[in-house]
């Protein structure tokens, strides 16, 4: 026996929507018209903290970057779908653009 009384209402059906799992928060780095997803997070708070840390790193090296002719990246946070993330995507270090290429 199943252990439930006859005539009792059936248990409600749970909807397993993937919409919540599909949404991520991306820290986006931009230099001029070029943009790249620097990092992804499950929560907006984590993405904001990461953006703040990246901006602090850029401020710390701003004089060096200006002296070497490198443009300073701008960081922002936006919501993205998991499906929109490129297959070959890899996280971008805060100063990863110093290796000679940004995108």
PDB file of N, CA, C and O in Angstrom, residues 22-31 33-42 47 50-51 54 73-94 96-97 99 102-103:
ATOM      1  N   UNK A  22      18.489  29.013 -15.849  1.00  0.00           N
ATOM      2  CA  UNK A  22      19.017  29.493 -17.119  1.00  0.00           C
ATOM      3  C   UNK A  22      19.546  30.925 -17.020  1.00  0.00           C
ATOM      4  O   UNK A  22      20.340  31.337 -17.840  1.00  0.00           O
ATOM      5  N   UNK A  23      19.131  31.681 -16.048  1.00  0.00           N
ATOM      6  CA  UNK A  23      19.558  33.069 -15.899  1.00  0.00           C
ATOM      7  C   UNK A  23      20.822  33.150 -15.060  1.00  0.00           C
ATOM      8  O   UNK A  23      20.910  32.585 -13.976  1.00  0.00           O
ATOM      9  N   UNK A  24      21.801  33.851 -15.570  1.00  0.00           N
ATOM     10  CA  UNK A  24      23.050  34.089 -14.867  1.00  0.00           C
ATOM     11  C   UNK A  24      23.321  35.587 -14.865  1.00  0.00           C
ATOM     12  O   UNK A  24      22.763  36.340 -15.657  1.00  0.00           O
ATOM     13  N   UNK A  25      24.202  36.007 -13.998  1.00  0.00           N
ATOM     14  CA  UNK A  25      24.641  37.396 -13.961  1.00  0.00           C
ATOM     15  C   UNK A  25      26.075  37.449 -14.469  1.00  0.00           C
ATOM     16  O   UNK A  25      26.937  36.743 -13.962  1.00  0.00           O
ATOM     17  N   UNK A  26      26.298  38.264 -15.475  1.00  0.00           N
ATOM     18  CA  UNK A  26      27.616  38.351 -16.106  1.00  0.00           C
ATOM     19  C   UNK A  26      28.278  39.680 -15.779  1.00  0.00           C
ATOM     20  O   UNK A  26      27.628  40.724 -15.782  1.00  0.00           O
ATOM     21  N   UNK A  27      29.568  39.607 -15.491  1.00  0.00           N
ATOM     22  CA  UNK A  27      30.390  40.809 -15.394  1.00  0.00           C
ATOM     23  C   UNK A  27      30.973  40.992 -16.784  1.00  0.00           C
ATOM     24  O   UNK A  27      31.669  40.121 -17.296  1.00  0.00           O
ATOM     25  N   UNK A  28      30.648  42.124 -17.413  1.00  0.00           N
ATOM     26  CA  UNK A  28      31.032  42.370 -18.792  1.00  0.00           C
ATOM     27  C   UNK A  28      32.124  43.430 -18.832  1.00  0.00           C
ATOM     28  O   UNK A  28      31.977  44.509 -18.250  1.00  0.00           O
ATOM     29  N   UNK A  29      33.223  43.123 -19.496  1.00  0.00           N
ATOM     30  CA  UNK A  29      34.320  44.072 -19.682  1.00  0.00           C
ATOM     31  C   UNK A  29      34.190  44.692 -21.067  1.00  0.00           C
ATOM     32  O   UNK A  29      33.931  43.988 -22.042  1.00  0.00           O
ATOM     33  N   UNK A  30      34.362  46.002 -21.134  1.00  0.00           N
ATOM     34  CA  UNK A  30      34.256  46.700 -22.413  1.00  0.00           C
ATOM     35  C   UNK A  30      35.431  47.652 -22.584  1.00  0.00           C
ATOM     36  O   UNK A  30      35.799  48.383 -21.659  1.00  0.00           O
ATOM     37  N   UNK A  31      36.013  47.604 -23.767  1.00  0.00           N
ATOM     38  CA  UNK A  31      37.035  48.568 -24.178  1.00  0.00           C
ATOM     39  C   UNK A  31      36.599  49.061 -25.542  1.00  0.00           C
ATOM     40  O   UNK A  31      36.611  48.294 -26.512  1.00  0.00           O
ATOM     41  N   UNK A  33      34.350  49.579 -28.457  1.00  0.00           N
ATOM     42  CA  UNK A  33      33.192  48.816 -28.918  1.00  0.00           C
ATOM     43  C   UNK A  33      33.319  47.321 -28.655  1.00  0.00           C
ATOM     44  O   UNK A  33      32.398  46.564 -28.888  1.00  0.00           O
ATOM     45  N   UNK A  34      34.455  46.882 -28.201  1.00  0.00           N
ATOM     46  CA  UNK A  34      34.675  45.464 -27.925  1.00  0.00           C
ATOM     47  C   UNK A  34      34.202  45.132 -26.519  1.00  0.00           C
ATOM     48  O   UNK A  34      34.513  45.837 -25.562  1.00  0.00           O
ATOM     49  N   UNK A  35      33.457  44.047 -26.420  1.00  0.00           N
ATOM     50  CA  UNK A  35      33.011  43.584 -25.108  1.00  0.00           C
ATOM     51  C   UNK A  35      33.326  42.107 -24.960  1.00  0.00           C
ATOM     52  O   UNK A  35      33.417  41.370 -25.945  1.00  0.00           O
ATOM     53  N   UNK A  36      33.493  41.713 -23.709  1.00  0.00           N
ATOM     54  CA  UNK A  36      33.755  40.305 -23.411  1.00  0.00           C
ATOM     55  C   UNK A  36      33.196  39.992 -22.033  1.00  0.00           C
ATOM     56  O   UNK A  36      33.294  40.811 -21.117  1.00  0.00           O
ATOM     57  N   UNK A  37      32.615  38.818 -21.887  1.00  0.00           N
ATOM     58  CA  UNK A  37      32.117  38.396 -20.587  1.00  0.00           C
ATOM     59  C   UNK A  37      33.324  37.989 -19.753  1.00  0.00           C
ATOM     60  O   UNK A  37      34.041  37.051 -20.093  1.00  0.00           O
ATOM     61  N   UNK A  38      33.552  38.728 -18.673  1.00  0.00           N
ATOM     62  CA  UNK A  38      34.717  38.471 -17.838  1.00  0.00           C
ATOM     63  C   UNK A  38      34.470  37.328 -16.861  1.00  0.00           C
ATOM     64  O   UNK A  38      35.352  36.514 -16.616  1.00  0.00           O
ATOM     65  N   UNK A  39      33.264  37.252 -16.311  1.00  0.00           N
ATOM     66  CA  UNK A  39      32.947  36.226 -15.322  1.00  0.00           C
ATOM     67  C   UNK A  39      31.437  36.087 -15.235  1.00  0.00           C
ATOM     68  O   UNK A  39      30.714  37.019 -15.573  1.00  0.00           O
ATOM     69  N   UNK A  40      30.968  34.930 -14.795  1.00  0.00           N
ATOM     70  CA  UNK A  40      29.541  34.720 -14.596  1.00  0.00           C
ATOM     71  C   UNK A  40      29.298  34.298 -13.154  1.00  0.00           C
ATOM     72  O   UNK A  40      30.157  33.684 -12.524  1.00  0.00           O
ATOM     73  N   UNK A  41      28.116  34.670 -12.651  1.00  0.00           N
ATOM     74  CA  UNK A  41      27.743  34.355 -11.270  1.00  0.00           C
ATOM     75  C   UNK A  41      26.279  33.972 -11.220  1.00  0.00           C
ATOM     76  O   UNK A  41      25.483  34.392 -12.064  1.00  0.00           O
ATOM     77  N   UNK A  42      25.903  33.235 -10.192  1.00  0.00           N
ATOM     78  CA  UNK A  42      24.514  32.818 -10.012  1.00  0.00           C
ATOM     79  C   UNK A  42      23.662  33.918  -9.389  1.00  0.00           C
ATOM     80  O   UNK A  42      22.454  33.941  -9.566  1.00  0.00           O
ATOM     81  N   UNK A  47      27.955  39.062  -8.552  1.00  0.00           N
ATOM     82  CA  UNK A  47      28.433  39.747  -9.751  1.00  0.00           C
ATOM     83  C   UNK A  47      28.831  41.188  -9.430  1.00  0.00           C
ATOM     84  O   UNK A  47      29.855  41.680  -9.926  1.00  0.00           O
ATOM     85  N   UNK A  50      32.189  41.113  -7.664  1.00  0.00           N
ATOM     86  CA  UNK A  50      33.256  40.834  -8.625  1.00  0.00           C
ATOM     87  C   UNK A  50      33.570  42.073  -9.463  1.00  0.00           C
ATOM     88  O   UNK A  50      34.733  42.399  -9.692  1.00  0.00           O
ATOM     89  N   UNK A  51      32.528  42.775  -9.916  1.00  0.00           N
ATOM     90  CA  UNK A  51      32.728  44.003 -10.691  1.00  0.00           C
ATOM     91  C   UNK A  51      33.504  45.029  -9.866  1.00  0.00           C
ATOM     92  O   UNK A  51      34.450  45.656 -10.349  1.00  0.00           O
ATOM     93  N   UNK A  54      37.167  44.016  -9.689  1.00  0.00           N
ATOM     94  CA  UNK A  54      37.851  44.263 -10.957  1.00  0.00           C
ATOM     95  C   UNK A  54      38.126  45.750 -11.161  1.00  0.00           C
ATOM     96  O   UNK A  54      39.206  46.140 -11.609  1.00  0.00           O
ATOM     97  N   UNK A  73      39.587  49.254 -19.190  1.00  0.00           N
ATOM     98  CA  UNK A  73      38.282  48.613 -19.421  1.00  0.00           C
ATOM     99  C   UNK A  73      37.222  49.170 -18.479  1.00  0.00           C
ATOM    100  O   UNK A  73      37.526  49.624 -17.374  1.00  0.00           O
ATOM    101  N   UNK A  74      35.990  49.135 -18.938  1.00  0.00           N
ATOM    102  CA  UNK A  74      34.840  49.478 -18.112  1.00  0.00           C
ATOM    103  C   UNK A  74      34.114  48.179 -17.812  1.00  0.00           C
ATOM    104  O   UNK A  74      33.924  47.351 -18.705  1.00  0.00           O
ATOM    105  N   UNK A  75      33.693  48.011 -16.582  1.00  0.00           N
ATOM    106  CA  UNK A  75      32.993  46.801 -16.178  1.00  0.00           C
ATOM    107  C   UNK A  75      31.544  47.118 -15.846  1.00  0.00           C
ATOM    108  O   UNK A  75      31.245  48.150 -15.256  1.00  0.00           O
ATOM    109  N   UNK A  76      30.658  46.230 -16.233  1.00  0.00           N
ATOM    110  CA  UNK A  76      29.246  46.357 -15.912  1.00  0.00           C
ATOM    111  C   UNK A  76      28.692  44.977 -15.604  1.00  0.00           C
ATOM    112  O   UNK A  76      29.341  43.965 -15.855  1.00  0.00           O
ATOM    113  N   UNK A  77      27.483  44.947 -15.063  1.00  0.00           N
ATOM    114  CA  UNK A  77      26.817  43.683 -14.736  1.00  0.00           C
ATOM    115  C   UNK A  77      25.534  43.611 -15.535  1.00  0.00           C
ATOM    116  O   UNK A  77      24.790  44.590 -15.613  1.00  0.00           O
ATOM    117  N   UNK A  78      25.295  42.482 -16.166  1.00  0.00           N
ATOM    118  CA  UNK A  78      24.045  42.295 -16.902  1.00  0.00           C
ATOM    119  C   UNK A  78      23.575  40.852 -16.760  1.00  0.00           C
ATOM    120  O   UNK A  78      24.357  39.948 -16.484  1.00  0.00           O
ATOM    121  N   UNK A  79      22.301  40.665 -16.957  1.00  0.00           N
ATOM    122  CA  UNK A  79      21.700  39.337 -16.892  1.00  0.00           C
ATOM    123  C   UNK A  79      21.840  38.677 -18.259  1.00  0.00           C
ATOM    124  O   UNK A  79      21.618  39.316 -19.288  1.00  0.00           O
ATOM    125  N   UNK A  80      22.235  37.409 -18.263  1.00  0.00           N
ATOM    126  CA  UNK A  80      22.352  36.669 -19.520  1.00  0.00           C
ATOM    127  C   UNK A  80      21.707  35.298 -19.354  1.00  0.00           C
ATOM    128  O   UNK A  80      21.496  34.832 -18.235  1.00  0.00           O
ATOM    129  N   UNK A  81      21.423  34.682 -20.467  1.00  0.00           N
ATOM    130  CA  UNK A  81      20.935  33.308 -20.447  1.00  0.00           C
ATOM    131  C   UNK A  81      22.126  32.381 -20.620  1.00  0.00           C
ATOM    132  O   UNK A  81      23.075  32.706 -21.305  1.00  0.00           O
ATOM    133  N   UNK A  82      22.058  31.224 -20.008  1.00  0.00           N
ATOM    134  CA  UNK A  82      23.143  30.245 -20.130  1.00  0.00           C
ATOM    135  C   UNK A  82      23.388  29.888 -21.596  1.00  0.00           C
ATOM    136  O   UNK A  82      24.515  29.686 -22.027  1.00  0.00           O
ATOM    137  N   UNK A  83      22.322  29.840 -22.386  1.00  0.00           N
ATOM    138  CA  UNK A  83      22.442  29.492 -23.805  1.00  0.00           C
ATOM    139  C   UNK A  83      23.202  30.558 -24.592  1.00  0.00           C
ATOM    140  O   UNK A  83      23.761  30.261 -25.650  1.00  0.00           O
ATOM    141  N   UNK A  84      23.248  31.808 -24.102  1.00  0.00           N
ATOM    142  CA  UNK A  84      23.942  32.883 -24.807  1.00  0.00           C
ATOM    143  C   UNK A  84      25.441  32.912 -24.518  1.00  0.00           C
ATOM    144  O   UNK A  84      26.173  33.672 -25.143  1.00  0.00           O
ATOM    145  N   UNK A  85      25.884  32.102 -23.597  1.00  0.00           N
ATOM    146  CA  UNK A  85      27.304  32.047 -23.272  1.00  0.00           C
ATOM    147  C   UNK A  85      28.036  31.253 -24.352  1.00  0.00           C
ATOM    148  O   UNK A  85      27.651  30.128 -24.658  1.00  0.00           O
ATOM    149  N   UNK A  86      29.068  31.827 -24.966  1.00  0.00           N
ATOM    150  CA  UNK A  86      29.790  31.103 -26.017  1.00  0.00           C
ATOM    151  C   UNK A  86      30.388  29.801 -25.474  1.00  0.00           C
ATOM    152  O   UNK A  86      30.831  29.730 -24.333  1.00  0.00           O
ATOM    153  N   UNK A  87      30.402  28.765 -26.303  1.00  0.00           N
ATOM    154  CA  UNK A  87      30.921  27.456 -25.876  1.00  0.00           C
ATOM    155  C   UNK A  87      32.385  27.517 -25.460  1.00  0.00           C
ATOM    156  O   UNK A  87      32.815  26.824 -24.571  1.00  0.00           O
ATOM    157  N   UNK A  88      33.161  28.342 -26.123  1.00  0.00           N
ATOM    158  CA  UNK A  88      34.590  28.410 -25.828  1.00  0.00           C
ATOM    159  C   UNK A  88      34.920  29.474 -24.781  1.00  0.00           C
ATOM    160  O   UNK A  88      36.079  29.829 -24.606  1.00  0.00           O
ATOM    161  N   UNK A  89      33.922  29.957 -24.054  1.00  0.00           N
ATOM    162  CA  UNK A  89      34.138  31.017 -23.077  1.00  0.00           C
ATOM    163  C   UNK A  89      35.023  30.560 -21.935  1.00  0.00           C
ATOM    164  O   UNK A  89      34.898  29.445 -21.433  1.00  0.00           O
ATOM    165  N   UNK A  90      35.928  31.421 -21.543  1.00  0.00           N
ATOM    166  CA  UNK A  90      36.778  31.211 -20.373  1.00  0.00           C
ATOM    167  C   UNK A  90      36.778  32.510 -19.570  1.00  0.00           C
ATOM    168  O   UNK A  90      36.729  33.591 -20.140  1.00  0.00           O
ATOM    169  N   UNK A  91      36.879  32.425 -18.239  1.00  0.00           N
ATOM    170  CA  UNK A  91      36.917  33.642 -17.422  1.00  0.00           C
ATOM    171  C   UNK A  91      38.099  34.529 -17.802  1.00  0.00           C
ATOM    172  O   UNK A  91      39.160  34.038 -18.193  1.00  0.00           O
ATOM    173  N   UNK A  92      37.895  35.833 -17.681  1.00  0.00           N
ATOM    174  CA  UNK A  92      38.925  36.814 -17.992  1.00  0.00           C
ATOM    175  C   UNK A  92      39.486  37.356 -16.684  1.00  0.00           C
ATOM    176  O   UNK A  92      38.735  37.886 -15.868  1.00  0.00           O
ATOM    177  N   UNK A  93      40.801  37.223 -16.452  1.00  0.00           N
ATOM    178  CA  UNK A  93      41.373  37.820 -15.241  1.00  0.00           C
ATOM    179  C   UNK A  93      41.174  39.334 -15.250  1.00  0.00           C
ATOM    180  O   UNK A  93      41.025  39.937 -16.313  1.00  0.00           O
ATOM    181  N   UNK A  94      41.157  39.944 -14.081  1.00  0.00           N
ATOM    182  CA  UNK A  94      40.910  41.390 -13.986  1.00  0.00           C
ATOM    183  C   UNK A  94      41.878  42.166 -14.866  1.00  0.00           C
ATOM    184  O   UNK A  94      41.495  43.123 -15.527  1.00  0.00           O
ATOM    185  N   UNK A  96      43.768  40.610 -17.242  1.00  0.00           N
ATOM    186  CA  UNK A  96      44.114  39.643 -18.273  1.00  0.00           C
ATOM    187  C   UNK A  96      44.377  40.262 -19.623  1.00  0.00           C
ATOM    188  O   UNK A  96      45.057  39.686 -20.456  1.00  0.00           O
ATOM    189  N   UNK A  97      43.869  41.463 -19.840  1.00  0.00           N
ATOM    190  CA  UNK A  97      44.098  42.125 -21.113  1.00  0.00           C
ATOM    191  C   UNK A  97      45.535  42.593 -21.260  1.00  0.00           C
ATOM    192  O   UNK A  97      45.945  43.027 -22.329  1.00  0.00           O
ATOM    193  N   UNK A  99      48.029  40.756 -21.391  1.00  0.00           N
ATOM    194  CA  UNK A  99      48.782  39.759 -22.165  1.00  0.00           C
ATOM    195  C   UNK A  99      48.868  40.127 -23.644  1.00  0.00           C
ATOM    196  O   UNK A  99      49.379  39.382 -24.436  1.00  0.00           O
ATOM    197  N   UNK A 102      42.730  41.529 -25.860  1.00  0.00           N
ATOM    198  CA  UNK A 102      41.545  41.639 -25.005  1.00  0.00           C
ATOM    199  C   UNK A 102      40.477  40.654 -25.443  1.00  0.00           C
ATOM    200  O   UNK A 102      39.875  39.984 -24.650  1.00  0.00           O
ATOM    201  N   UNK A 103      40.273  40.526 -26.723  1.00  0.00           N
ATOM    202  CA  UNK A 103      39.220  39.662 -27.242  1.00  0.00           C
ATOM    203  C   UNK A 103      39.873  38.595 -28.100  1.00  0.00           C
ATOM    204  O   UNK A 103      40.736  38.815 -28.843  1.00  0.00           O
TER     205      UNK A 103
END
